[in-house]
XYZ file of C-alpha atoms in Angstrom:
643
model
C 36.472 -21.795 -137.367
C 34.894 -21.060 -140.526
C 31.396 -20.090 -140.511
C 30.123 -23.215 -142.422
C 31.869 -24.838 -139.650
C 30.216 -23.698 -136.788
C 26.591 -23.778 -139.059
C 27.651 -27.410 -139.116
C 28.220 -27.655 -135.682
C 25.612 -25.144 -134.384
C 22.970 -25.325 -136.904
C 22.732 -21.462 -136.680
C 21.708 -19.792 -139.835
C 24.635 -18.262 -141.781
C 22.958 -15.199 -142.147
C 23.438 -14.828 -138.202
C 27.076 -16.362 -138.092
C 27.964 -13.906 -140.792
C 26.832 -10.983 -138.804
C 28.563 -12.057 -135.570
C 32.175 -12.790 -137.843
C 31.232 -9.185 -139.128
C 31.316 -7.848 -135.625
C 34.588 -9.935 -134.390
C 36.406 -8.554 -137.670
C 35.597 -5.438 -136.076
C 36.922 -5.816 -132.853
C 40.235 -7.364 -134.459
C 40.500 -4.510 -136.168
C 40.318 -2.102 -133.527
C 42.810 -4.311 -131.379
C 45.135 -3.999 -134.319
C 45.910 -0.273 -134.403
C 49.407 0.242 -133.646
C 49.425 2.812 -130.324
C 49.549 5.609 -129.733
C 47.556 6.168 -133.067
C 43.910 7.435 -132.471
C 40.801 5.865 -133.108
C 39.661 6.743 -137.000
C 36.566 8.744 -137.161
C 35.365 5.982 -139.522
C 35.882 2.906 -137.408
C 34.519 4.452 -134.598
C 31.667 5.368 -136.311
C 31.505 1.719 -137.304
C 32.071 0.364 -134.596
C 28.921 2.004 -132.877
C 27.278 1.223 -135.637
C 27.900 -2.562 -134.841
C 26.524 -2.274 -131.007
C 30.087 -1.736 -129.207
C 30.172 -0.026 -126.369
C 32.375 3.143 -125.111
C 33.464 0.982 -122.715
C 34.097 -2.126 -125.081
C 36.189 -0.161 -127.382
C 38.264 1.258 -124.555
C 39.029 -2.535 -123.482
C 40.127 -2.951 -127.014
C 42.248 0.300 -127.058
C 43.794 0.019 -123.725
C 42.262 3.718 -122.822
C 39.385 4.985 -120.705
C 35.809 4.790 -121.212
C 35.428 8.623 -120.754
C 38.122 9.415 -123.398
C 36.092 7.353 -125.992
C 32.651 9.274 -124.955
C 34.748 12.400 -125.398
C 36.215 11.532 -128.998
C 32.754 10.633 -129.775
C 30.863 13.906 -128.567
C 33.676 15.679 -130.616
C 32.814 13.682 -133.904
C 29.175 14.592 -133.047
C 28.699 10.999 -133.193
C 25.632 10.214 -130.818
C 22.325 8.147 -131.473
C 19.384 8.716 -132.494
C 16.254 7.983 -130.791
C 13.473 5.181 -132.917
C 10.361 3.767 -132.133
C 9.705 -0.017 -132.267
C 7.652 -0.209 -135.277
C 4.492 -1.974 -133.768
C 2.757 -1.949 -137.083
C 5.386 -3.692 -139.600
C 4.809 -0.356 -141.806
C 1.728 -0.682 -142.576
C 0.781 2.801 -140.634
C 2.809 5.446 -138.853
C 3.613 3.762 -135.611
C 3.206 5.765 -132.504
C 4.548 3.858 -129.446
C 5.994 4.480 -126.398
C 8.264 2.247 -127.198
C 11.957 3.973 -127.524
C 15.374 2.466 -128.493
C 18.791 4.528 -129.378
C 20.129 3.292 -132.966
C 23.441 4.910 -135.084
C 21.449 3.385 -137.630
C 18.740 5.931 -137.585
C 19.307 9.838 -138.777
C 16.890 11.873 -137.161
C 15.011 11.016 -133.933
C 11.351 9.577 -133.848
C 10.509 11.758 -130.740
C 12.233 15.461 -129.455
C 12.032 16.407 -126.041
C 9.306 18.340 -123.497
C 9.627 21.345 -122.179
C 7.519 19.970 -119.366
C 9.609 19.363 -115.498
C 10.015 15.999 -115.781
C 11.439 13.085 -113.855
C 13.677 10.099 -115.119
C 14.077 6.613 -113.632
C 16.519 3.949 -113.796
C 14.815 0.568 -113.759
C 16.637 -2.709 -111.997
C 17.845 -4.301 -115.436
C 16.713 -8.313 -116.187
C 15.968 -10.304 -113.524
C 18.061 -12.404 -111.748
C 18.524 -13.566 -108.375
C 19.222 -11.303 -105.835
C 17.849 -8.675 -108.220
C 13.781 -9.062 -108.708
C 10.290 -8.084 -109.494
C 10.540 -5.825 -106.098
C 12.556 -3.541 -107.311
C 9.955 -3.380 -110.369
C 7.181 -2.753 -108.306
C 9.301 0.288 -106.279
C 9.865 1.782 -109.601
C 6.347 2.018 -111.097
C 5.245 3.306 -107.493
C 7.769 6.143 -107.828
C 6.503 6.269 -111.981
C 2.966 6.722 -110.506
C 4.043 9.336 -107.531
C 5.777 11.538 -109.612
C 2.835 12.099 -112.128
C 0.845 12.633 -109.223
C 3.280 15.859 -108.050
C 2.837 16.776 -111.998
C 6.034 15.493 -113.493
C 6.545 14.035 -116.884
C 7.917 10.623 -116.076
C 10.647 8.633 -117.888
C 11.353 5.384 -117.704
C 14.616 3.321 -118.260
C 14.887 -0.494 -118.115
C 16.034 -3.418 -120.439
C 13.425 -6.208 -119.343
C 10.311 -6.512 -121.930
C 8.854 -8.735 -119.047
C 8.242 -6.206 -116.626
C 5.339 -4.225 -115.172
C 7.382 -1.076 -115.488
C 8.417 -1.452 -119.456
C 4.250 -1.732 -120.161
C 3.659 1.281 -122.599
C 1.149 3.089 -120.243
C 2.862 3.165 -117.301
C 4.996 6.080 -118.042
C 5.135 8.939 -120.212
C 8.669 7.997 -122.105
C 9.727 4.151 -121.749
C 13.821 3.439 -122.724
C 14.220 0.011 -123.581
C 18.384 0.048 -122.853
C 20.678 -0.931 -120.372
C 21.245 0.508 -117.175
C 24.844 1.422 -118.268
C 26.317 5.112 -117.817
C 26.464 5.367 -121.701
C 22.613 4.719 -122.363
C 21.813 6.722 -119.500
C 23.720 9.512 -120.527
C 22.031 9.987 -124.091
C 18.719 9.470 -122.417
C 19.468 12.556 -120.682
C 21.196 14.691 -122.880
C 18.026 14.770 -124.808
C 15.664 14.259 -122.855
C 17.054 17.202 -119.766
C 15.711 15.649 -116.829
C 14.949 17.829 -113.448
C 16.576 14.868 -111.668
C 17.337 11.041 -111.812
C 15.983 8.428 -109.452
C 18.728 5.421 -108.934
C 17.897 4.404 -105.523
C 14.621 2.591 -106.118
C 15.820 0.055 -108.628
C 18.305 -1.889 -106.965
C 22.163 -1.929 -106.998
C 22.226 -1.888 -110.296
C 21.528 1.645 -110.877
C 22.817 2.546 -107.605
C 26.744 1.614 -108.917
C 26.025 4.210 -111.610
C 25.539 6.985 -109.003
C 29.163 8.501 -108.836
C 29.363 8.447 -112.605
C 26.274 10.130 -113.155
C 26.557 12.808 -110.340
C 30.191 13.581 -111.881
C 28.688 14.213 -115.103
C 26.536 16.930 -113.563
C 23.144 14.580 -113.484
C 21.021 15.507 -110.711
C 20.495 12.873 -108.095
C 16.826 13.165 -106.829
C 17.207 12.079 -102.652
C 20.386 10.786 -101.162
C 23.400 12.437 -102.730
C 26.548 10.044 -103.907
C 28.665 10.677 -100.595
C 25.972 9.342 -98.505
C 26.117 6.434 -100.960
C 30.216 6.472 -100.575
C 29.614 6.333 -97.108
C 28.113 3.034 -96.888
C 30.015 1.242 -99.697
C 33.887 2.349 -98.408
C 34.417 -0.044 -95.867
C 36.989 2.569 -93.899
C 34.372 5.598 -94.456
C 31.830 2.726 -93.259
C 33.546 2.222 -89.990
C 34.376 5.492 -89.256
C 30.870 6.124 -89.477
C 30.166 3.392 -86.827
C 32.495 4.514 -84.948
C 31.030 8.573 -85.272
C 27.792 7.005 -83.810
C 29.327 4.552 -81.098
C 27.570 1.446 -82.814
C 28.553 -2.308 -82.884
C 30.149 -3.655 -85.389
C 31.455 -7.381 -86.696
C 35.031 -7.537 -86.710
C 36.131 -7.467 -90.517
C 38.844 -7.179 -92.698
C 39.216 -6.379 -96.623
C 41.508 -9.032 -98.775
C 43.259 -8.566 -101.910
C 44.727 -12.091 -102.150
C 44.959 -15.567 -100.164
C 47.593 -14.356 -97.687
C 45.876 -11.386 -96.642
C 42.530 -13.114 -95.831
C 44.441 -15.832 -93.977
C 46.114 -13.313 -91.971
C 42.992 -11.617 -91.399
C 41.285 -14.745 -89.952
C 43.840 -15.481 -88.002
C 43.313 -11.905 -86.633
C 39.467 -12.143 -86.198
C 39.063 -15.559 -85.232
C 36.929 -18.073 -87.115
C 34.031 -18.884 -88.278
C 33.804 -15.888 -90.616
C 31.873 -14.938 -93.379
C 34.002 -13.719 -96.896
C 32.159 -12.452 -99.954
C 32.967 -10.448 -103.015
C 33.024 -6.878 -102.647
C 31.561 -6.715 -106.302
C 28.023 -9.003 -106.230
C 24.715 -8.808 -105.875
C 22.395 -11.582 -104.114
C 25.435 -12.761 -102.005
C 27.111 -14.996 -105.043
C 29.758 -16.247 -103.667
C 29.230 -15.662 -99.942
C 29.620 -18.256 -98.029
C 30.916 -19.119 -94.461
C 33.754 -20.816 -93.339
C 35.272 -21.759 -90.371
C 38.647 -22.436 -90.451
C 41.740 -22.079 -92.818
C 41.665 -24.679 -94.706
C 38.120 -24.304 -95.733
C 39.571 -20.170 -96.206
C 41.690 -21.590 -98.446
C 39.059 -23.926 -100.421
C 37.032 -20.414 -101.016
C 39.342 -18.913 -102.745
C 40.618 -21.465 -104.968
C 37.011 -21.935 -106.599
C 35.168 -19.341 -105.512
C 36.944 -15.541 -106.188
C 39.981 -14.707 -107.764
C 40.839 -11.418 -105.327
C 42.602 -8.186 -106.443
C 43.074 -5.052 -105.622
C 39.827 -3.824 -107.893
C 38.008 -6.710 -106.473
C 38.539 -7.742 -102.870
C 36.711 -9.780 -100.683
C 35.033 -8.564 -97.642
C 36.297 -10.739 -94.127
C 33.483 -10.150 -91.144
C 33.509 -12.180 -88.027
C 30.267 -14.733 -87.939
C 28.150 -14.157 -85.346
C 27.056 -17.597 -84.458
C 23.789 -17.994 -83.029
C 22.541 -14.357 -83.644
C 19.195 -13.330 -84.785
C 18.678 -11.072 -88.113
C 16.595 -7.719 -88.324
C 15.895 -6.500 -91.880
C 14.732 -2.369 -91.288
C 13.415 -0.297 -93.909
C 13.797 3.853 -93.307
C 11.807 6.617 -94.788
C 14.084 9.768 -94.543
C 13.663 13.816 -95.386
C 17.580 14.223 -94.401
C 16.318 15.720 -91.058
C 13.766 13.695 -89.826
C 13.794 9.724 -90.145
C 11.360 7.456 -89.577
C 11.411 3.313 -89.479
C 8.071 1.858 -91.058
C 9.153 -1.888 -90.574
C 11.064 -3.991 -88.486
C 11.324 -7.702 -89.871
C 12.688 -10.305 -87.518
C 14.123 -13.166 -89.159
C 13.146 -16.577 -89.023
C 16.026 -18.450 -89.614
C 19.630 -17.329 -87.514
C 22.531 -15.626 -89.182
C 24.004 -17.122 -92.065
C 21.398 -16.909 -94.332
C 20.623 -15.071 -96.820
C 18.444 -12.050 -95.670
C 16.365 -12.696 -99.236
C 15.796 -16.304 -98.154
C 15.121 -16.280 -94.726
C 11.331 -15.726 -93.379
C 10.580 -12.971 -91.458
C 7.992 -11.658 -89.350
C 6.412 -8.223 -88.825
C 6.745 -7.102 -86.395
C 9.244 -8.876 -84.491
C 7.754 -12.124 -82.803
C 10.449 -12.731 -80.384
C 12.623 -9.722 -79.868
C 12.597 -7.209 -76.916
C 10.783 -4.269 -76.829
C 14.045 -2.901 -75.416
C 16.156 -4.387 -78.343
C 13.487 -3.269 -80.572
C 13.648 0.574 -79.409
C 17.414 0.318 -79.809
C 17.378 -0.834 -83.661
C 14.910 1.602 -83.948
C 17.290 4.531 -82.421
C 20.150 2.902 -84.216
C 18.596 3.502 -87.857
C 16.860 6.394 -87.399
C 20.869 7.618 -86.486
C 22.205 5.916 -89.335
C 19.513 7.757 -91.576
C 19.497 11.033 -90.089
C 23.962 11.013 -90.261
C 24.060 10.065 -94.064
C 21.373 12.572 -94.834
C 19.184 10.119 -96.432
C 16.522 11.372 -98.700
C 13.617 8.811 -99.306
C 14.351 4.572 -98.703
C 17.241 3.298 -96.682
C 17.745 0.094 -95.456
C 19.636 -1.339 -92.526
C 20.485 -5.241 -91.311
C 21.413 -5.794 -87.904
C 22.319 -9.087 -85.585
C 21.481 -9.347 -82.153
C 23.166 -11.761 -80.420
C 23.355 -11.903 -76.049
C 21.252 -8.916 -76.206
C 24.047 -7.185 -77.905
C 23.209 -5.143 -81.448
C 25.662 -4.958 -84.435
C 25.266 -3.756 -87.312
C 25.867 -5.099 -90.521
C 24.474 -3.635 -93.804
C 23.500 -0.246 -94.858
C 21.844 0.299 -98.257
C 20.458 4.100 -99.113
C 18.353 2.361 -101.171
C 15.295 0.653 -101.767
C 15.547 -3.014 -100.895
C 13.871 -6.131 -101.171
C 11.524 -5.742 -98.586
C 10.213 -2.760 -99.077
C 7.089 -4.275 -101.166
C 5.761 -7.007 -98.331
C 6.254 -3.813 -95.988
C 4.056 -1.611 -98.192
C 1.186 -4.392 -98.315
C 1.792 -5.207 -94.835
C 1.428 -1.661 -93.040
C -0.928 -0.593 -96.383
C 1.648 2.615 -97.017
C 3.486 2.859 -100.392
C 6.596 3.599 -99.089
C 8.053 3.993 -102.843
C 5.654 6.641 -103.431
C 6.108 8.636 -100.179
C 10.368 8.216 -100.986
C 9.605 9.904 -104.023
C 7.545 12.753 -102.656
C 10.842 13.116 -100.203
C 13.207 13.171 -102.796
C 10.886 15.807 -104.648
C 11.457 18.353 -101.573
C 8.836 17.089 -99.134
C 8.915 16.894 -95.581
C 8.367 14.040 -94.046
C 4.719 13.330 -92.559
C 4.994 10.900 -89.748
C 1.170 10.609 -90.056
C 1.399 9.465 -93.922
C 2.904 6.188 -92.472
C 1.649 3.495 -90.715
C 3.513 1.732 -88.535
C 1.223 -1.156 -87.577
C 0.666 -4.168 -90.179
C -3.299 -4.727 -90.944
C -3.167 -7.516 -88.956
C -1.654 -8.277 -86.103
C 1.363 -9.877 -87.844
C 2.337 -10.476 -91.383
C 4.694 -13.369 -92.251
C 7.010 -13.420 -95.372
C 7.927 -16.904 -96.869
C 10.711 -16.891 -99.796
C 9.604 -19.578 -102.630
C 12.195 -21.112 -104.282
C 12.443 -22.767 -107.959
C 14.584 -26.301 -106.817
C 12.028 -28.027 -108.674
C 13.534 -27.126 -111.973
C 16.646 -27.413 -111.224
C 18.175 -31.275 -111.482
C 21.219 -31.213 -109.072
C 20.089 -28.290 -107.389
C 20.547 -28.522 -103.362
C 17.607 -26.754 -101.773
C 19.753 -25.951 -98.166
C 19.979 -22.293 -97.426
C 22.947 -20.217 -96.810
C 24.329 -17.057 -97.482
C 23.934 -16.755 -101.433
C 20.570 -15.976 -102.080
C 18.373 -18.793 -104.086
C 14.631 -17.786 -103.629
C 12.833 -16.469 -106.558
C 9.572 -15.120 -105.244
C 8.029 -14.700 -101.628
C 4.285 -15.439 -100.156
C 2.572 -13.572 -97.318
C 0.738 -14.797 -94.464
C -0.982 -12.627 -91.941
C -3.224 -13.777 -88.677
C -3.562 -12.565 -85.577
C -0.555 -14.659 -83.934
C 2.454 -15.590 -85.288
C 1.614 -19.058 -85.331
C -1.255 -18.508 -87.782
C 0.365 -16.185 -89.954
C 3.607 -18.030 -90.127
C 1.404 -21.575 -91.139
C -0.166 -19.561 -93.893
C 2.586 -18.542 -95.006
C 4.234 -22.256 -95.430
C 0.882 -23.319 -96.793
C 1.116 -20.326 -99.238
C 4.424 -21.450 -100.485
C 2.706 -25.313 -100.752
C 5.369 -25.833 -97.585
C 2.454 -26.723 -94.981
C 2.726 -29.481 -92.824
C 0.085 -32.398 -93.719
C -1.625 -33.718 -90.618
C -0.531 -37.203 -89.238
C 2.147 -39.674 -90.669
C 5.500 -39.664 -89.989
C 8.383 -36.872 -89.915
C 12.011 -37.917 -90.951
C 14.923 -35.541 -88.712
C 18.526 -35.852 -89.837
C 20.952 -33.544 -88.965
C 23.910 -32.120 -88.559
C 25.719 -33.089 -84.941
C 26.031 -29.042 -84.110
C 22.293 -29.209 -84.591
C 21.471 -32.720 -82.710
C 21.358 -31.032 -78.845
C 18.438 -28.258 -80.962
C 16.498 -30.909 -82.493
C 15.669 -33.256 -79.745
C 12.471 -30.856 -78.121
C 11.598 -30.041 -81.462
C 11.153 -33.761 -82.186
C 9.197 -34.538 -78.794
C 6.953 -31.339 -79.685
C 6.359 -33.073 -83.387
C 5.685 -37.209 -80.932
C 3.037 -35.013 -78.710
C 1.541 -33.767 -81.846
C 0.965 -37.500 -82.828
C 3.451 -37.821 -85.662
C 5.960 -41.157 -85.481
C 9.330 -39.842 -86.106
C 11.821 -41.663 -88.041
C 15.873 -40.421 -88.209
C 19.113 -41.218 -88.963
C 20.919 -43.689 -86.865
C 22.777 -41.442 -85.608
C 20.035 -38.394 -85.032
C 18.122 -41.677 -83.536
C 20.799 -42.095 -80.379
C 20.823 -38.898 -79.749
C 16.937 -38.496 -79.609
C 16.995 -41.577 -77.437
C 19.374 -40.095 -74.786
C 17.488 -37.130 -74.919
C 14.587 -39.437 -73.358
C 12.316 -39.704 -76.809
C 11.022 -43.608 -77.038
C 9.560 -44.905 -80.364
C 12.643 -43.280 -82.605
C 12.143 -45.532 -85.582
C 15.917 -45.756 -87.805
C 15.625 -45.782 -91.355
C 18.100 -46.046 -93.981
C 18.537 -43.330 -97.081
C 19.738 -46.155 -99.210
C 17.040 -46.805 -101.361
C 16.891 -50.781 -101.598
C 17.265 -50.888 -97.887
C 14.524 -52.914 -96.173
C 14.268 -50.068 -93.719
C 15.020 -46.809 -96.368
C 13.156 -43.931 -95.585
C 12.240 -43.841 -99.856
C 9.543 -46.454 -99.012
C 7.710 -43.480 -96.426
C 7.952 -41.133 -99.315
C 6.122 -43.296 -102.334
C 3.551 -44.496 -100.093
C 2.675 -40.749 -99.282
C 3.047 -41.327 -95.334
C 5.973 -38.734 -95.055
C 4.277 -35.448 -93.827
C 7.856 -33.512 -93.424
C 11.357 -33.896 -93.795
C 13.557 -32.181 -91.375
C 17.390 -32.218 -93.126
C 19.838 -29.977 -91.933
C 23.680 -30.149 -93.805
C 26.743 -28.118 -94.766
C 25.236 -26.920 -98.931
C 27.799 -28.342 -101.178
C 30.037 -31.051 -99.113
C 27.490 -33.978 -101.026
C 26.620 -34.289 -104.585
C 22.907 -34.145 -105.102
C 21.729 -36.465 -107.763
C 18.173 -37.631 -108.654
C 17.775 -40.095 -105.810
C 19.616 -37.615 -103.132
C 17.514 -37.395 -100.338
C 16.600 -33.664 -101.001
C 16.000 -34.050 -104.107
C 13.605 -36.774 -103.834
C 11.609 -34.682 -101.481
C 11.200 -32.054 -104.665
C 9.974 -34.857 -106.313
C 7.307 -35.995 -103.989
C 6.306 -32.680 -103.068
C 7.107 -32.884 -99.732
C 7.099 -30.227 -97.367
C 10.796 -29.970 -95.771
C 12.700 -27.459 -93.217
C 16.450 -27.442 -93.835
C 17.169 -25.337 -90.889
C 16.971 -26.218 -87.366
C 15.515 -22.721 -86.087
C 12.814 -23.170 -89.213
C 12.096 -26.772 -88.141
C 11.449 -25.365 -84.145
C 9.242 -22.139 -85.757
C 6.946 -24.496 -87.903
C 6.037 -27.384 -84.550
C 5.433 -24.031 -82.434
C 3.046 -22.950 -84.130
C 0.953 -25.938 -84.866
C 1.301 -26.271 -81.406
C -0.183 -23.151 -80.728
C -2.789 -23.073 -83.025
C -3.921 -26.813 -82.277
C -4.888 -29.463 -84.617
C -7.942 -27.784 -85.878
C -6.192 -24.563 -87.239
C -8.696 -22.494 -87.630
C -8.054 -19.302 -89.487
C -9.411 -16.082 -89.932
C -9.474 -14.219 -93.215
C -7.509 -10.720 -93.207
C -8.289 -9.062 -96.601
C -5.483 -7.002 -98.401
C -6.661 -3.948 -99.275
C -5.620 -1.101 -101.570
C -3.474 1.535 -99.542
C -5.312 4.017 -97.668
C -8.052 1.476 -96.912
C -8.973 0.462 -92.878
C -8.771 -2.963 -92.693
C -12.272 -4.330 -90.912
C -12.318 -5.739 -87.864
C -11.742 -9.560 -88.223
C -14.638 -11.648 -87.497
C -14.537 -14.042 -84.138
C -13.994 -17.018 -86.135
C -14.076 -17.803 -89.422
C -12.919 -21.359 -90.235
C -11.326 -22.144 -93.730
C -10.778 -25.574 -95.101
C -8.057 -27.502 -93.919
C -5.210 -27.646 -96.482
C -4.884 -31.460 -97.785
């Protein structure tokens, strides 16, 4: 199209469309060159100028991304490092705000001579890929000007705590990309380069960066290897006489069908190459194997998709490790709320565990510190297991930083970023530095979620992470802090009225106690004709059907606009029904009603109003800055009851 075309279309200014025809021009030409013909000085030179990559114009030219950072070093052609002009040239602008440009010809800032430390932010935001990662790497900003290092900082989001011009001494607005990275520190000459503290994505750019003779500041790149090559991975395992799923690695439909086959169904597949489980999903038989990968991944051998047995039934443990590469230490345990299968960012969890073993808890505990200890981690690492009959397997190791590692910080009141860094600086590891007890007796993380926004959006859980944000409650049961926690995420259970349960039939035999706990705590409960007969030959009386259609005389829609529903228990396979605006689910976003879509959140939630009674009474546990002694809690301290 021309570009009065798409202004017509678009209503983009020319003067934009002009600049993005410039840049396709560009590309076309660069496409064009007849091979084997190297890459002119001049168009590469304006082709950098333009914003394309090393790695864009090796697409282009069918070569690698190293050969084009090699032409370029030997043309001399590298950028030049500008301030964002704060001050629209009025005055001399001196920020710490720093960009790379080929526009520019002579830098804005030259390097320190001073030891100095460089980390590699998480990149935007996304799912899977958060604020927690953010808050890791201004702890490890903060700890490393504490040991006397000049600090730089690299990240691409202007929203961010860590891109705020005081927190560090240098701030990089680029991307997390080996190219940027590499400029940074060519001029810059770090002493070493965090990457495990900001998630996977500067974790992927460990090998890169290590090969380029960048020093790696705590776990080195083949403990990294270790945990990412599934056969190095098992062999591993196997070194250490641990538990594993059954798995398998496909390359195309026929292998993963021959692979279930192998290991039996259900099983879990997921793209070797994602972040925040997109994509993962379980299935549990062939056809639905098949399904997967006709809309979900298109498999190859650079991109396979992982094949683990499910482990149906089993409960989740989240671990996070602090490690010196000879001594190892766990500083929290988080058992999860809901069972395997979903996501370990979406599922609640409790600290310390509420219902595991202190023989299965020793065991994880021995298990991880081994894991740590034979990967020669230096600073975070954490591990996911499943325990299922009593029986642990392992399923995840990350030498990194995770999710978690924030509630466990404000939980135990340790900053386990900042102690990872003083590891990774040369440290030893001070058992006595971190606490292993919470503040209070338990602390309870809830994942909040942003449905609301989302029209068609299905707000079941599974394994692809959804949650946006998390809540803590803490008490001195796991009852109270686990119904602060739902009231903290506005998911608390209103006193009296009715509670609708419809559910899956795998989960029908589950919810029948749950429902004659919710009758004894005075609730009517209204289901599904089907949910209904089986409550009734579970022995319940008083099952009231309803209807989801909404003119029905008896439709469950009526309980929601008169504000008499006071939860909605829903339990179904995420994507087998389209969700529209008067979908049941959907309408409970609407009302603002507080809803469990799991059967083992549904139980958690009537246990512990059952335990803590119908006055709920709670006591106030203060979080405090780190290094603080959290008072005693008073006998009783009543708050309001939520409305």
């Amino acid at each position: 199209m021309s570009v009065d075309r798409v202004h017509e279309l678009t209503k983009i200014d020319p003067w934009f469309l002009n600049q993005i025809e410039t840049i396709i021009k560009t590309g076309q030409q660069i496409a064009a060159r007849k091979m084997p013909d190297p890459l002119s000085p001049e168009l590469l030179r304006l082709a950098k100028i333009q914003g394309f990559s090393d790695r864009a114009i090796a697409r282009f030219t069918h070569r690698d991304e190293q050969s084009i950072r090699e032409q370029r070093l030997e043309q001399g052609l590298t950028p030049q490092v500008a301030q964002v002009d704060t001050l629209a040239a009025e005055f001399p602008a001196e920020t710490n705000y720093l960009y790379s440009s080929y526009h520019a010809s002579q830098s804005d800032v030259s390097a320190t001579w001073r030891k100095k430390i460089l980390v590699l932010g998480s990149g935007p935001y996304r799912i899977g890929s958060s604020v927690e990662f953010d808050w890791c790497c201004v702890n490890a900003v903060k700890a490393a000007e504490a040991e006397g290092y000049e600090t730089i900082m690299v990240n691409c989001n202007p929203e961010t705590v860590s891109t705020d011009y005081d927190v560090s001494d240098r701030l990089y607005f680029e991307p997390i990309t080996f190219e940027d990275v590499m400029e940074i520190v060519a001029l810059e000459r770090p002493d070493g380069v965090i990457v495990q503290l900001g998630g996977q994505t500067p974790l992927k750019l460990a090998r890169q960066l290590e090969q380029a003779g960048v020093t790696l500041l705590g776990t080195s790149y083949d403990s990294i290897d270790r945990t990412e090559d599934r056969k190095r991975f098992a062999e591993m395992v196997d070194k250490l006489g641990l538990n594993q799923p059954t798995n398998g690695i496909a390359t195309s439909p026929e292998e993963a069908r021959s692979i279930g086959e192998r290991i039996g169904y259900p099983v879990m597949v997921r793209p070797s190459y994602v972040l925040g489980g997109r994509a993962m999903e379980r299935v549990k038989n062939e056809g639905e194997l098949e399904e997967y990968f006709n809309n979900a991944v298109m498999a190859s051998p650079e991109h396979p998709v992982l094949i683990d047995k499910f482990l149906e039934g089993a409960v989740e443990v989240d671990v996070d490790v602090l490690a010196d590469g000879a001594r190892a230490i766990v500083a929290g345990m988080m058992e999860h709320v809901e069972l395997a299968g979903v996501h370990s960012g979406d599922s609640a969890c409790s600290l310390p565990p509420h219902n595991l073993s202190r023989a299965i808890q020793q065991e994880i505990d021995a298990q991880a510190v081994a894991l740590a200890l034979e990967l020669g981690v230096v600073g975070l690492m954490n591990a996911q297991f499943a325990v299922k009959d009593g029986e642990v397997f392992l399923l995840e190791v990350n030498p990194r930083a995770s999710r978690t590692v924030p509630f466990v910080s404000k939980a135990i009141g340790t900053p386990l970023a900042k102690e990872a860094v003083r590891l990774m600086i040369g440290q030893p590891l001070d058992p006595d530095r971190v606490s292993r007890t919470t503040l209070a007796p338990f602390a309870v993380k809830e994942t909040v979620f942003p449905f609301a926004k989302f029209p068609g959006a299905d707000l079941t859980l599974g394994p692809e992470m959804k949650s946006t944000g998390e809540v803590m409650g803490r008490g001195r049961t796991f009852a109270e802090a686990y119904l602060k926690s739902q009231i903290a995420a506005s998911n608390g259970l209103r006193a009296g009225g009715s509670v609708f349960i419809g559910v899956r039939d795998e989960d029908k035999a589950s919810i029948t106690p749950i429902a004659r706990a919710l009758t004894g705590l005075g609730y009517q409960v209204l289901a599904t004709p089907g949910t209904r007969a089986r409550l009734m030959e579970g022995g319940l009386s008083g099952i009231v059907e309803t209807s989801l259609k909404p003119g029905a005389p008896n439709s469950l829609y009526r309980s929601m606009a008169d504000n008499s529903l006071a939860l909605v228990i829903n339990t179904t396979r995420s994507g087998k029904r389209r969700i529209d605006p008067t979908h049941l689910r959907r309408m409970v976003l609407t009302y603002n009603i507080p809803y469990c879509t799991t059967v083992e959140a549904a139980g958690t939630m009537v246990r512990a109003m059952e335990e803590m009674g119908p006055g709920r009474d709670f006591e106030y546990y203060p979080l405090l800055g780190f290094g603080e002694e959290s008072p005693a809690p008073p006998d009783s301290t009543p708050t309001e009851r939520p409305p």
